[in-house]
Amino acid sequence: MSKKPDRLPTSAHGPEGTPRLGFLQAFGAILAAAFASLPAALAGAAALLDPLRREAHEASLVRVSSLAALPLDAPPKRVRVVSERVDAWTHYAETP
């Protein structure tokens, strides 16, 4: 007759030699990596979605002249159009 052991084996390996805790260790490592990369993923998502959160501004078109005021037989001229421009935090006074 075989005798039952008084204590269970404390080895981390099962009867076939495969690790019993391998799944838990791998799951814990994946979970730790996910938590470690969470701030970077949230910062990237915030940067990608930032244009969607902002209010849309109309394109500011500046009327320079009417088509009827342009001479037909004159050569083209270069003109400088100057107006104020406001970016997110910066105000550009009279820039081309």
GROMACS .gro file of C-alpha atoms in nm:
model
   96
    1MET     CA    1   0.000   0.000   0.000
    2SER     CA    2   0.117   0.348  -0.080
    3LYS     CA    3   0.129   0.605   0.185
    4LYS     CA    4  -0.007   0.962   0.135
    5PRO     CA    5   0.248   1.234   0.195
    6ASP     CA    6   0.189   1.452   0.498
    7ARG     CA    7   0.276   1.771   0.312
    8LEU     CA    8   0.210   1.891  -0.038
    9PRO     CA    9   0.514   1.967  -0.250
   10THR     CA   10   0.620   2.332  -0.233
   11SER     CA   11   0.774   2.330  -0.576
   12ALA     CA   12   0.642   2.580  -0.829
   13HIS     CA   13   0.637   2.310  -1.094
   14GLY     CA   14   0.351   2.078  -1.167
   15PRO     CA   15   0.375   1.707  -1.229
   16GLU     CA   16   0.487   1.753  -1.590
   17GLY     CA   17   0.752   2.008  -1.501
   18THR     CA   18   0.552   2.307  -1.631
   19PRO     CA   19   0.538   2.616  -1.410
   20ARG     CA   20   0.214   2.659  -1.220
   21LEU     CA   21   0.256   3.027  -1.160
   22GLY     CA   22   0.370   3.110  -1.514
   23PHE     CA   23   0.028   3.239  -1.612
   24LEU     CA   24   0.000   3.463  -1.307
   25GLN     CA   25   0.351   3.598  -1.357
   26ALA     CA   26   0.287   3.674  -1.724
   27PHE     CA   27  -0.050   3.830  -1.646
   28GLY     CA   28   0.104   4.042  -1.371
   29ALA     CA   29   0.383   4.159  -1.601
   30ILE     CA   30   0.135   4.252  -1.874
   31LEU     CA   31  -0.083   4.433  -1.623
   32ALA     CA   32   0.215   4.624  -1.480
   33ALA     CA   33   0.329   4.724  -1.829
   34ALA     CA   34  -0.023   4.844  -1.914
   35PHE     CA   35  -0.039   5.058  -1.601
   36ALA     CA   36   0.311   5.194  -1.665
   37SER     CA   37   0.225   5.297  -2.022
   38LEU     CA   38  -0.117   5.441  -1.933
   39PRO     CA   39   0.004   5.802  -1.872
   40ALA     CA   40   0.185   5.810  -2.206
   41ALA     CA   41  -0.120   5.672  -2.387
   42LEU     CA   42  -0.349   5.928  -2.223
   43ALA     CA   43  -0.113   6.213  -2.311
   44GLY     CA   44  -0.096   6.095  -2.673
   45ALA     CA   45  -0.474   6.066  -2.695
   46ALA     CA   46  -0.515   6.415  -2.551
   47ALA     CA   47  -0.271   6.556  -2.807
   48LEU     CA   48  -0.446   6.379  -3.095
   49LEU     CA   49  -0.794   6.486  -2.987
   50ASP     CA   50  -0.699   6.846  -2.903
   51PRO     CA   51  -0.805   6.991  -3.242
   52LEU     CA   52  -1.150   6.839  -3.196
   53ARG     CA   53  -1.195   7.014  -2.861
   54ARG     CA   54  -1.113   7.361  -2.992
   55GLU     CA   55  -1.369   7.593  -3.138
   56ALA     CA   56  -1.358   7.634  -3.513
   57HIS     CA   57  -1.259   7.980  -3.626
   58GLU     CA   58  -1.371   8.117  -3.957
   59ALA     CA   59  -1.100   8.183  -4.209
   60SER     CA   60  -1.038   8.552  -4.214
   61LEU     CA   61  -1.051   8.668  -4.572
   62VAL     CA   62  -0.939   9.023  -4.641
   63ARG     CA   63  -1.093   9.201  -4.938
   64VAL     CA   64  -0.813   9.372  -5.123
   65SER     CA   65  -0.995   9.497  -5.428
   66SER     CA   66  -1.293   9.425  -5.646
   67LEU     CA   67  -1.249   9.257  -5.980
   68ALA     CA   68  -1.394   9.557  -6.162
   69ALA     CA   69  -1.126   9.786  -6.015
   70LEU     CA   70  -0.840   9.587  -6.170
   71PRO     CA   71  -0.712   9.719  -6.504
   72LEU     CA   72  -0.717   9.468  -6.787
   73ASP     CA   73  -0.405   9.581  -6.972
   74ALA     CA   74  -0.173   9.647  -6.674
   75PRO     CA   75   0.093   9.400  -6.560
   76PRO     CA   76   0.039   9.226  -6.225
   77LYS     CA   77   0.163   9.408  -5.915
   78ARG     CA   78   0.283   9.269  -5.590
   79VAL     CA   79   0.100   9.418  -5.295
   80ARG     CA   80   0.144   9.357  -4.926
   81VAL     CA   81  -0.170   9.272  -4.730
   82VAL     CA   82  -0.132   9.352  -4.360
   83SER     CA   83  -0.382   9.253  -4.090
   84GLU     CA   84  -0.393   9.143  -3.727
   85ARG     CA   85  -0.375   8.775  -3.648
   86VAL     CA   86  -0.454   8.591  -3.324
   87ASP     CA   87  -0.322   8.243  -3.265
   88ALA     CA   88  -0.402   8.027  -2.963
   89TRP     CA   89  -0.213   8.241  -2.711
   90THR     CA   90  -0.030   8.490  -2.929
   91HIS     CA   91  -0.153   8.814  -3.079
   92TYR     CA   92   0.033   8.928  -3.393
   93ALA     CA   93  -0.030   9.296  -3.463
   94GLU     CA   94  -0.032   9.390  -3.831
   95THR     CA   95   0.149   9.095  -3.984
   96PRO     CA   96   0.146   9.000  -4.352
   0.00000   0.00000   0.00000
